[in-house]
XYZ file of C-alpha atoms in Angstrom:
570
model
C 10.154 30.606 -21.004
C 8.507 30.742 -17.339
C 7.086 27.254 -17.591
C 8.040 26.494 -13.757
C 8.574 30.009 -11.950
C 11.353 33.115 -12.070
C 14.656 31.513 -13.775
C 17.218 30.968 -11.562
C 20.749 29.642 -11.595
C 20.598 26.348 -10.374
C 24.755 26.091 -10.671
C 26.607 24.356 -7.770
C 28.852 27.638 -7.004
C 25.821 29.566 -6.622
C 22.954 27.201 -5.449
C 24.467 24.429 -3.028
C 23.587 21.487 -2.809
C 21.956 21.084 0.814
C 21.532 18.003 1.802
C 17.650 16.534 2.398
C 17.493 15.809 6.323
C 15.250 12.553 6.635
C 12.034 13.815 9.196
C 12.551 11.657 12.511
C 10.135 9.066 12.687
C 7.249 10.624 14.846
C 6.741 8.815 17.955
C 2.888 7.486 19.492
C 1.770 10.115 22.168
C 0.453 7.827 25.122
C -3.535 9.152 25.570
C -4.964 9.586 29.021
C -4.806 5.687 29.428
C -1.433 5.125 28.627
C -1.510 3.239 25.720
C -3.676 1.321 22.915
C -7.645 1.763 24.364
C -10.329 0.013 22.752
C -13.946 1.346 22.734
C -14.419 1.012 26.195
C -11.319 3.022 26.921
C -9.180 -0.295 28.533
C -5.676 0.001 28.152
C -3.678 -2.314 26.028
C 0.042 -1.664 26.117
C 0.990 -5.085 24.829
C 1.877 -3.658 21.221
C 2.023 -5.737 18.213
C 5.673 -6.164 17.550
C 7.217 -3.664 19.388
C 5.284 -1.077 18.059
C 5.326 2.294 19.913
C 2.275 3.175 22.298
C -0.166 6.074 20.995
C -3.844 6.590 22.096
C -5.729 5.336 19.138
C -9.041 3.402 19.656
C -12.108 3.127 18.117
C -15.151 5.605 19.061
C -18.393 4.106 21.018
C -20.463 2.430 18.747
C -22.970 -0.381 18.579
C -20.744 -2.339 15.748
C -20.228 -5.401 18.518
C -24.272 -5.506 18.084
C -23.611 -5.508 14.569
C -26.004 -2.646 14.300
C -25.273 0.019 11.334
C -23.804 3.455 12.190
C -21.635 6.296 11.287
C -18.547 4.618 12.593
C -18.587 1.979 10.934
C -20.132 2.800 7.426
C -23.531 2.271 8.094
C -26.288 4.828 7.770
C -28.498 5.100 11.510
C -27.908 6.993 14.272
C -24.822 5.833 16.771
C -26.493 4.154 19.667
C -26.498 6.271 22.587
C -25.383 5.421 25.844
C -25.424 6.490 29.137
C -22.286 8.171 30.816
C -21.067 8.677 27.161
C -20.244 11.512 25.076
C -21.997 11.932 21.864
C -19.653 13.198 19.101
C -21.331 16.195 17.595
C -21.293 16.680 13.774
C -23.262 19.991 13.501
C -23.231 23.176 15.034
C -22.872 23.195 18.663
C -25.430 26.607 18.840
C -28.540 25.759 20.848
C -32.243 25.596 18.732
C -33.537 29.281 19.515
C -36.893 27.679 20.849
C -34.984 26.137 23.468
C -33.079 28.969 24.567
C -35.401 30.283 27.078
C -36.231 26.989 29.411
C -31.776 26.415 29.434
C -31.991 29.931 31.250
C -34.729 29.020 33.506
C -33.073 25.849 34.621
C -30.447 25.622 37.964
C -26.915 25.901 37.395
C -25.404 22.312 36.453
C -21.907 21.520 36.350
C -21.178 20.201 33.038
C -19.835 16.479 33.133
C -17.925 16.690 29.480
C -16.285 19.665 29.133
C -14.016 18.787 26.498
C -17.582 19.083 24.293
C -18.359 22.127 24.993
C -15.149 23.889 24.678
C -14.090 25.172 20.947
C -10.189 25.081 22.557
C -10.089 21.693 23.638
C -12.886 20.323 21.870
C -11.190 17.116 19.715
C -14.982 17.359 17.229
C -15.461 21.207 17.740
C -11.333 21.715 16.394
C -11.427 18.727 14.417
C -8.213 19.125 11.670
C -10.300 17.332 9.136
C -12.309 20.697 8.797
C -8.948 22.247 7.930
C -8.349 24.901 11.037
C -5.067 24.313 11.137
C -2.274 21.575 12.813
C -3.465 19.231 15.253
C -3.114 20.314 19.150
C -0.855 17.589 21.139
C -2.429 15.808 23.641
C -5.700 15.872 22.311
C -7.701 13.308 20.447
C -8.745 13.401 16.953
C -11.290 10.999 14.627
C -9.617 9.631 11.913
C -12.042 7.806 9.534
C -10.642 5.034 7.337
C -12.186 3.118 4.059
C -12.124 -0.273 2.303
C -11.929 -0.654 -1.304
C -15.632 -2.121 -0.697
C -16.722 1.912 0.558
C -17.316 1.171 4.040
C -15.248 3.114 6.393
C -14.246 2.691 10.165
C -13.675 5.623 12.531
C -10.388 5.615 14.783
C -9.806 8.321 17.843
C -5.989 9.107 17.365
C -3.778 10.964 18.789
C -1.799 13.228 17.083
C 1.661 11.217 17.070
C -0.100 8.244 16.199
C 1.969 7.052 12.892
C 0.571 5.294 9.781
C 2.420 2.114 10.916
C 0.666 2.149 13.728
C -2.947 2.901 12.448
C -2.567 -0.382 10.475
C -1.349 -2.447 12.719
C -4.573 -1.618 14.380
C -6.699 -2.202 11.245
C -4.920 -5.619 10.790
C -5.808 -6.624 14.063
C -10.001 -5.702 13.961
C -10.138 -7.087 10.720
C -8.311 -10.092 11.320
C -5.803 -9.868 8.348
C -2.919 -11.855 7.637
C -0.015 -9.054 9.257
C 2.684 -8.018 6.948
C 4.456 -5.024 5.841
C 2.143 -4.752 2.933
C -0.531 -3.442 4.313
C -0.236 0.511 3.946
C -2.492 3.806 4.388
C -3.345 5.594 1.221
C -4.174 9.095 0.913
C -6.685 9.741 -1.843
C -8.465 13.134 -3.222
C -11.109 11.915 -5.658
C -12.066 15.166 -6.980
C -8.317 15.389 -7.803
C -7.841 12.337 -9.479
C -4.471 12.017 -7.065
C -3.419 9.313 -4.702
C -0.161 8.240 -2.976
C 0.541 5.678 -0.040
C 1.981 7.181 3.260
C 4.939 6.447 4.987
C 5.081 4.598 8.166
C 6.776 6.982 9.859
C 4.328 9.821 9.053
C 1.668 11.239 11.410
C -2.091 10.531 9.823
C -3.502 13.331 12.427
C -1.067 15.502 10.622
C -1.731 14.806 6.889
C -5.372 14.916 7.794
C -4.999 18.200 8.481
C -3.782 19.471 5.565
C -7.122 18.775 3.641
C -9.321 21.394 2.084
C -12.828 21.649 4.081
C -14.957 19.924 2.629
C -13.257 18.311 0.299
C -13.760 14.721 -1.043
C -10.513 13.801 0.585
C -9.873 10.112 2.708
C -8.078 7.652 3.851
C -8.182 4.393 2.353
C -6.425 0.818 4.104
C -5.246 -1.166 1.514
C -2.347 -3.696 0.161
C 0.543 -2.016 -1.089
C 3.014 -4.535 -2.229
C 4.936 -2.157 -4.207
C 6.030 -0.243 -0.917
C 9.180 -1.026 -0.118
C 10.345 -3.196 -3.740
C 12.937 -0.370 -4.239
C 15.045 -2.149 -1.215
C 14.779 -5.550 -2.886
C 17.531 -7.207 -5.030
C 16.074 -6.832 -8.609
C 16.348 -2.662 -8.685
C 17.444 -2.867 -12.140
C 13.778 -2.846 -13.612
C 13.413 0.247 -11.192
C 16.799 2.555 -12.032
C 17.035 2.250 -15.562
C 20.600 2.727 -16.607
C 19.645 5.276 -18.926
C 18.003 7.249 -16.614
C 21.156 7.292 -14.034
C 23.991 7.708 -16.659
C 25.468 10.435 -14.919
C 26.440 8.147 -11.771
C 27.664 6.094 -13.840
C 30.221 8.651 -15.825
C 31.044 9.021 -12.109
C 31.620 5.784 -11.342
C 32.844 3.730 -14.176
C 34.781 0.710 -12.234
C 32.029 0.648 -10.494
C 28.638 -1.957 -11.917
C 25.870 -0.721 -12.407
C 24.005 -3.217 -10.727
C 26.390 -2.670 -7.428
C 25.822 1.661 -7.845
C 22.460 1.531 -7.001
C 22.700 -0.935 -4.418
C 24.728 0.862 -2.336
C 23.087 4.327 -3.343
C 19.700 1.727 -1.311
C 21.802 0.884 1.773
C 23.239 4.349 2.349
C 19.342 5.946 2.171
C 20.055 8.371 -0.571
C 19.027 8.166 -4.234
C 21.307 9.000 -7.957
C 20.107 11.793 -9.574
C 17.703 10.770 -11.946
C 17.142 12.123 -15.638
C 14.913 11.936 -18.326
C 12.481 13.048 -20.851
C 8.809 14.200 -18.897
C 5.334 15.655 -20.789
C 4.739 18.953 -18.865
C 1.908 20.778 -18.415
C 1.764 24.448 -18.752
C 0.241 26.633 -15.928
C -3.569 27.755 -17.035
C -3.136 25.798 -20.555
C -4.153 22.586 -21.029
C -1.045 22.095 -23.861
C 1.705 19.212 -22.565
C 4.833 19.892 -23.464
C 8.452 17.499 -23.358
C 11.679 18.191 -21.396
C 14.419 17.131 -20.176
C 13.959 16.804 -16.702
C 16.891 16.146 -13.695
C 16.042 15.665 -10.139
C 18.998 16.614 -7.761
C 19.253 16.878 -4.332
C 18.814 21.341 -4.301
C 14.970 20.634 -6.154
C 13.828 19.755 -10.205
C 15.268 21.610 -12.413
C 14.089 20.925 -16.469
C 16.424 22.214 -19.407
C 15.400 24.979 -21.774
C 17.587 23.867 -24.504
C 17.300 19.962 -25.301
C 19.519 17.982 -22.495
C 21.990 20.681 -21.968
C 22.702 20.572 -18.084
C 24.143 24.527 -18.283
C 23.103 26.232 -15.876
C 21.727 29.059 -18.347
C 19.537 26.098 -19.747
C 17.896 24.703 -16.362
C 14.658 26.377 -15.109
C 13.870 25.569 -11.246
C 10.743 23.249 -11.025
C 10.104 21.991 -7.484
C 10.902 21.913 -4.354
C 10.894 18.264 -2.753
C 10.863 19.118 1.069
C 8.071 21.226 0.165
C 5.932 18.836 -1.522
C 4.476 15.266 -2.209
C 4.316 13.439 -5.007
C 1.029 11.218 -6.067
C -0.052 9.129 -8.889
C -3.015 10.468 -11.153
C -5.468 7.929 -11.359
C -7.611 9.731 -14.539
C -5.114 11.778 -16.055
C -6.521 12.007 -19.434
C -10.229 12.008 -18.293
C -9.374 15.138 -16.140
C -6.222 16.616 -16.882
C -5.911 15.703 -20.923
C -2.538 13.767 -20.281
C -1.209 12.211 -23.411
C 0.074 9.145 -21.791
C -1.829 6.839 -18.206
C 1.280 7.230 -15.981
C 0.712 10.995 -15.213
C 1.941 11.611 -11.572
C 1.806 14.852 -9.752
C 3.789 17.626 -7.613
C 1.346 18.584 -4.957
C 2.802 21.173 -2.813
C 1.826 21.871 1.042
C 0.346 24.924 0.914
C -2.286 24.218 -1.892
C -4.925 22.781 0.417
C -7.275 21.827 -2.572
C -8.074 23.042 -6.164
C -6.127 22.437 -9.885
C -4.371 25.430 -9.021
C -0.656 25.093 -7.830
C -0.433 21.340 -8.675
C 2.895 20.826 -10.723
C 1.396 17.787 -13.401
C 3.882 15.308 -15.212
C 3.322 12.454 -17.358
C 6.248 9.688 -18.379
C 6.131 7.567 -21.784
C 6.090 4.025 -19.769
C 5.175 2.885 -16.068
C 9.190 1.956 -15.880
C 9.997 5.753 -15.911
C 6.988 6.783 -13.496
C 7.903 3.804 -10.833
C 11.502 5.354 -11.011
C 10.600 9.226 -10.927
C 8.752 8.410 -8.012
C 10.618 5.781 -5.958
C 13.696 9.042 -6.537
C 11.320 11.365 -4.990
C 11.144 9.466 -2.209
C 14.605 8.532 -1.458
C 15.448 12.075 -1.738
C 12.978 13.735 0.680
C 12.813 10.774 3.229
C 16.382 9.738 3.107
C 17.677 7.084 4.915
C 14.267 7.050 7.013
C 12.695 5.206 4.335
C 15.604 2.485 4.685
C 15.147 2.267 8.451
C 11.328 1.528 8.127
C 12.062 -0.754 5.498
C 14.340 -2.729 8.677
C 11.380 -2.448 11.256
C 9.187 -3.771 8.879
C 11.385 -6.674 8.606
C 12.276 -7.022 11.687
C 8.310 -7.038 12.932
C 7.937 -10.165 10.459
C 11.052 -11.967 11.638
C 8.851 -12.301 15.015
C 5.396 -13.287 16.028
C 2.877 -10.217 17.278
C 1.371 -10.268 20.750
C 4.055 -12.628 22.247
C 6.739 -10.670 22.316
C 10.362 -10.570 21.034
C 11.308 -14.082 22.000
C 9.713 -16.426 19.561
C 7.304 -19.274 21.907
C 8.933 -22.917 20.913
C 7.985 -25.999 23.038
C 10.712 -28.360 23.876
C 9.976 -31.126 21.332
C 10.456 -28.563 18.506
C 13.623 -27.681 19.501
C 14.426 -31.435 19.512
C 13.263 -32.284 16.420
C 15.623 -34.271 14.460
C 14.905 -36.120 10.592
C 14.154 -39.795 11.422
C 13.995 -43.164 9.457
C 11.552 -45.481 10.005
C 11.738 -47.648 7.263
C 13.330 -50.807 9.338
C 12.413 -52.473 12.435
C 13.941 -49.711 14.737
C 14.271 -46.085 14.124
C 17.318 -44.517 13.329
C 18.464 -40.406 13.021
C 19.303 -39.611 9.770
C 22.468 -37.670 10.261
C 23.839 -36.944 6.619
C 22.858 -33.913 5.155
C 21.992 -35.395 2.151
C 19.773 -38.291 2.825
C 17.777 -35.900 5.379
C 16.752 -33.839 1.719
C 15.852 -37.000 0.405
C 13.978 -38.621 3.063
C 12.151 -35.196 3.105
C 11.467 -35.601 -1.286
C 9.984 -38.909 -0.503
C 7.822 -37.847 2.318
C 6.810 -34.808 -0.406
C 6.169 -37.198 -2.888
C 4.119 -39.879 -0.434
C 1.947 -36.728 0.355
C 1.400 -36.006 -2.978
C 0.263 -39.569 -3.391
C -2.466 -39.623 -1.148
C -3.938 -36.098 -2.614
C -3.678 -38.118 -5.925
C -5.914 -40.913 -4.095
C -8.364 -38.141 -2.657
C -8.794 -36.482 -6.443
C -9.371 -40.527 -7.680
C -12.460 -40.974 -5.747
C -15.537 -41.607 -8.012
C -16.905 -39.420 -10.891
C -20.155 -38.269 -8.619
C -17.726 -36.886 -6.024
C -16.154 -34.711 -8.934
C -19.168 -33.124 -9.956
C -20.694 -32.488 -6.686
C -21.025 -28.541 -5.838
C -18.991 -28.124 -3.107
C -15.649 -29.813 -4.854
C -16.567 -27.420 -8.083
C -17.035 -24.038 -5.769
C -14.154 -25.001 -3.250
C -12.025 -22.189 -5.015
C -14.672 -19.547 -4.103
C -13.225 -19.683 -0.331
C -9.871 -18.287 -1.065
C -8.750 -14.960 -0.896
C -7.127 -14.776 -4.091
C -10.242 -15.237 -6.235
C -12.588 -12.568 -7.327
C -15.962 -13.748 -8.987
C -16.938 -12.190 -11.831
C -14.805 -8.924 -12.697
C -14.157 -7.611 -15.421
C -10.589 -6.916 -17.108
C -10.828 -3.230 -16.690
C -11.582 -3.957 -12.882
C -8.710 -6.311 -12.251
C -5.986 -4.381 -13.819
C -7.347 -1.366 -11.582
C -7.136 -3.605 -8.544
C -3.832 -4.820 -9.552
C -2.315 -1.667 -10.305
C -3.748 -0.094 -6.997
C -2.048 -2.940 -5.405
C 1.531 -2.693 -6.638
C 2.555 -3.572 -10.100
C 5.419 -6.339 -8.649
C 5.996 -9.393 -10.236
C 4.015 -12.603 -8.796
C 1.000 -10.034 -8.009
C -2.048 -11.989 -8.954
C -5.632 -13.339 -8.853
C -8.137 -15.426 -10.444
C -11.339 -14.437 -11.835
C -14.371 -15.541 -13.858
C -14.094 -15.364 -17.517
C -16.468 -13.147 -19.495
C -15.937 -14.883 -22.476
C -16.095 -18.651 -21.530
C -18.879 -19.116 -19.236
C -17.315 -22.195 -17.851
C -13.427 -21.271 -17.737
C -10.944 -18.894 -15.421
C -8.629 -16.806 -16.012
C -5.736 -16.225 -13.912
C -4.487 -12.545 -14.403
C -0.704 -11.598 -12.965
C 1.574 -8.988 -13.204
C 4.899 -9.353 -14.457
C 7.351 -6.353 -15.510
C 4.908 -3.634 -14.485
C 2.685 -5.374 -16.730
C -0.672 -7.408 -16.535
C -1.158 -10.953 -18.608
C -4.118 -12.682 -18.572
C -4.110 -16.874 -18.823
C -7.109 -18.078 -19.637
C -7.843 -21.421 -17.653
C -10.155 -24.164 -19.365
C -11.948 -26.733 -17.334
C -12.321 -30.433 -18.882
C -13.310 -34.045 -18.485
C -11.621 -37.282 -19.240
C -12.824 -40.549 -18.388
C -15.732 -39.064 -15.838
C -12.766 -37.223 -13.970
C -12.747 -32.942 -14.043
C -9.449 -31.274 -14.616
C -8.293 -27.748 -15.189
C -5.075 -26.895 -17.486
C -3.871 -23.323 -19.170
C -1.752 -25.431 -21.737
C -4.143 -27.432 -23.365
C -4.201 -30.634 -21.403
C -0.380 -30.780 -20.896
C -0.753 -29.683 -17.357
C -3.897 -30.764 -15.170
C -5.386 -29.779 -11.985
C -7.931 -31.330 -10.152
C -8.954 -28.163 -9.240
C -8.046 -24.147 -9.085
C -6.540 -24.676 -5.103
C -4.288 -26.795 -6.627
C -3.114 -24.998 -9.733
C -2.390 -21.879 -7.646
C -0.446 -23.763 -5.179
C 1.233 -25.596 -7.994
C 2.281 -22.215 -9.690
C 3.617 -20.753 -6.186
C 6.372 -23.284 -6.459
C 6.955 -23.803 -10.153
C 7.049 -21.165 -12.611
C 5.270 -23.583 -15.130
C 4.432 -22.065 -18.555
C 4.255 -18.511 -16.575
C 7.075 -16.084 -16.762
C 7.095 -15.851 -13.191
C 5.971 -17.421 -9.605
C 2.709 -16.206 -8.244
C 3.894 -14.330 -4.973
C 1.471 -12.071 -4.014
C -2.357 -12.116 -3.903
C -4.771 -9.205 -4.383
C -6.703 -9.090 -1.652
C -9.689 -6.945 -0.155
C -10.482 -6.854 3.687
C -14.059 -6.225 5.015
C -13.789 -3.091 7.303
């Protein structure tokens, strides 16, 4: 059955196994300025963390003003100023009435060449429009959304890496920095989405888009990116799913395999059952799938791995993989964790896009964290290492970490007699340090024990609406979106307004790849307002103090809260 293609013989002896060469991480090209520029085209080669130099910067605009425009999301007219070029959106043909006074005029030379040149024209060639790669050493407009719809336009180069493009993001919008933050690459009209590597070159991907096509970019948290090179990768390489390692391996723990299968960059070859969809028919159908490093094959004939049985799917250097959003809205798929095989040369349309669909969003998570490892290699391991090693250190000071003299000195004291004394032992410097914990939480105790008025006053009710972690009124459907867009790790959380109680919370976190919902109760006692999920047991004074409670203890939770869902403003 030609499901996937020709048949071919996928065995060893005939089809070898060629190893998947990791891309080199593509480096920043330096733009005319030599470095980071900002909107008045200053150069700034102090990088944050180390990170490479590439000409990126914003385009002129009036946003300092705080006047809408099409940079920035708005709707009006960029403000025009003089001894600046205008970035043209339409054709660059002249209006025909206006042809005959440009021929009467003297000969000018032209100040901005570049915008009146098709060749070297960064609008006029613009890779968005889908002519093609990008030309180095030229500068292209790379426009970027919030999960609020409001975009920001960037002027990149065409080295300049998705690593890079945040950084910059996390730095106009103030964010907290971490490796969390990530570039996603979504096609609406497709239903399909997947978060870029750091390593890969936006200008690049841009320019792979259909014209006119719904296609964008879209800065967002990603804490999901790099969990495959965490300890727990249990929940994320199902034994089942790499049993043929472990026939391989048998002395050697499962548990241990996979670990060094993440250290050395490469991946197990992964198996399983997968709902495919045939080309032109909307019918799904189930195999038995195997991803090696030579491509996807899927077997003919139940599991049977002979080589009569397996029918050549995919190609991996060839392709990326994304998640389908609306699978059974758009493509009919019979379960929600449909993912996709999009290959390079289909620019846009149904047409050449290899659809899958797992039974669970364990099987998914591992399909797709295998699809990585395979085509990116160890790459993905060493950005996994930068990223670390950018948080070990703080940005913009550089790789020497600023300490003043006094905090080098610092040493545990005791001050409990009439002279101070260092506390050398070990042990009594933890417990001076629970007592000054506990004295601490003493006088928050005092500050909640302040009269009833206090309680009730508006700004002690609505302090919670400050943090970044809570969400108003949104609805379930909404948060497990937002969650799920965010990375389905365990601790990834927020708090929320409940529908159904018009006075109570409800704290919704992911745990196992799967979203619970708490439902938080306010109540009074003796004049004094409290908060508690089990029914008095456990009381807050209010929800700062239940969150920060529950990032320590576990509580009646099955996990810590360790991430936030957050959205930025761009």
């Amino acid at each position: 059955m030609g499901v996937g293609g020709g048949p071919r013989d996928p065995h060893p002896k005939d089809i070898p196994e060629v190893p998947v060469l990791p891309p080199g991480a593509l480096t920043g090209i330096p733009g005319p300025a030599g470095g980071w520029r900002d909107a008045a085209g200053a150069s700034d080669n102090a990088m944050e963390g180390g990170a490479q130099q590439s000409s990126l910067r914003e385009p002129p605009g009036p946003e300092q003003e705080g006047l809408p425009s099409e940079w920035d999301g708005g709707e009006g007219p960029p403000e025009v100023k003089r001894s600046q070029p205008l970035f043209i959106h339409g054709s660059s043909r002249t209006p025909p009435q206006e042809e005959p006074r440009a021929s009467s005029l003297p000969t000018i030379p032209n100040p901005f060449p570049e915008l009146c040149s098709p060749s070297n024209s960064p609008i006029l060639s613009s890779p968005a429009l889908g002519q093609g790669p990008p030309r180095e050493g030229t500068s292209h407009v790379v426009k970027v959304f919030g999960e609020d719809g409001a975009c920001r336009s960037l002027e990149a180069s065409a080295g300049t890496t998705a690593r890079q493009l945040c950084e910059t993001l996390v730095r106009r919008t103030r964010a907290i920095h971490d490796h969390s933050w990530a570039l996603v690459e979504l096609h609406p009209h497709l239903a399909l989405e997947r978060c870029l590597e750091d390593h890969e070159a936006v200008v690049e991907v841009q320019s792979s888009w259909a014209a006119g096509a719904e296609s964008r970019f879209v800065f967002r948290k990603n804490f999901a990116k790099y969990e495959l090179f965490k300890s727990n990768v249990q929940s994320l390489f199902p034994e089942v799913m790499v049993s043929s390692c472990l026939e391989a391996n048998k002395s050697m723990a499962h548990s241990e395999l996979i670990q060094n299968f993440l250290n050395s960059g490469s991946c197990p070859e992964v198996q399983g059952f997968l709902q495919l969809r045939e080309p032109g028919r909307k019918v799904w159908k189930r195999f038995h799938f195997s991803l090696r490093r030579s491509g996807l094959y899927y077997s003919t004939k139940g599991t049977s791995k002979d080589p009569r049985h397996l029918q050549y799917f995919a190609d991996l250097t060839e392709s990326n993989i994304y998640y389908v959003t609306q699978g059974k809205k758009l493509y009919g798929t019979p379960t929600e964790f449909g993912f996709c095989i999009k290959p390079h040369k289909v620019r846009g349309g149904v047409k050449g896009l290899k659809l899958l669909c797992s039974e669970d969003e364990q099987s998914r998570s591992c399909w797709m964290a295998a699809f990585r490892l395979f085509k990116y290699g160890m790459q993905l391991y060493r950005n996994y290492q930068q990223a670390q090693a950018r948080l070990s250190q703080p940005p913009w000071i550089g790789p020497t970490p600023l300490r003043s003299v006094s905090d080098n000195a610092l040493v545990a004291m005791d001050f409990s007699g009439c002279t101070g004394r260092v506390i050398e032992n070990p042990s009594e410097v933890l417990t001076a340090a629970l007592e000054e914990a506990q004295a601490w939480r003493k006088k928050t105790t005092h500050r909640y024990s302040l009269p009833a008025a206090c309680h009730s006053s508006p700004l002690s009710a609505a302090i919670h609406r400050t943090q970044p972690w809570f969400h108003g009124r949104i609805s379930r459907e909404d948060t497990q979106q937002l969650i799920g867009r965010q990375g389905l790790v365990d601790g990834v959380f927020l708090v929320r307004e409940s529908q159904r109680n018009p006075k109570g919370f409800v704290l919704s976190l992911c745990h196992l790849q799967r979203i619970k919902h708490y439902l938080i109760l306010p109540s009074e006692e003796e004049g004094r307002l409290y908060f508690t999920m089990d029914d008095g047991q456990t009381r807050f004074a209010d929800l700062i103090q239940l969150v920060e409670f529950h990032q320590i203890n576990r509580g009646i939770l099955p996990c810590k809260l360790r991430h936030y869902c957050t959205c930025v403003a761009l």
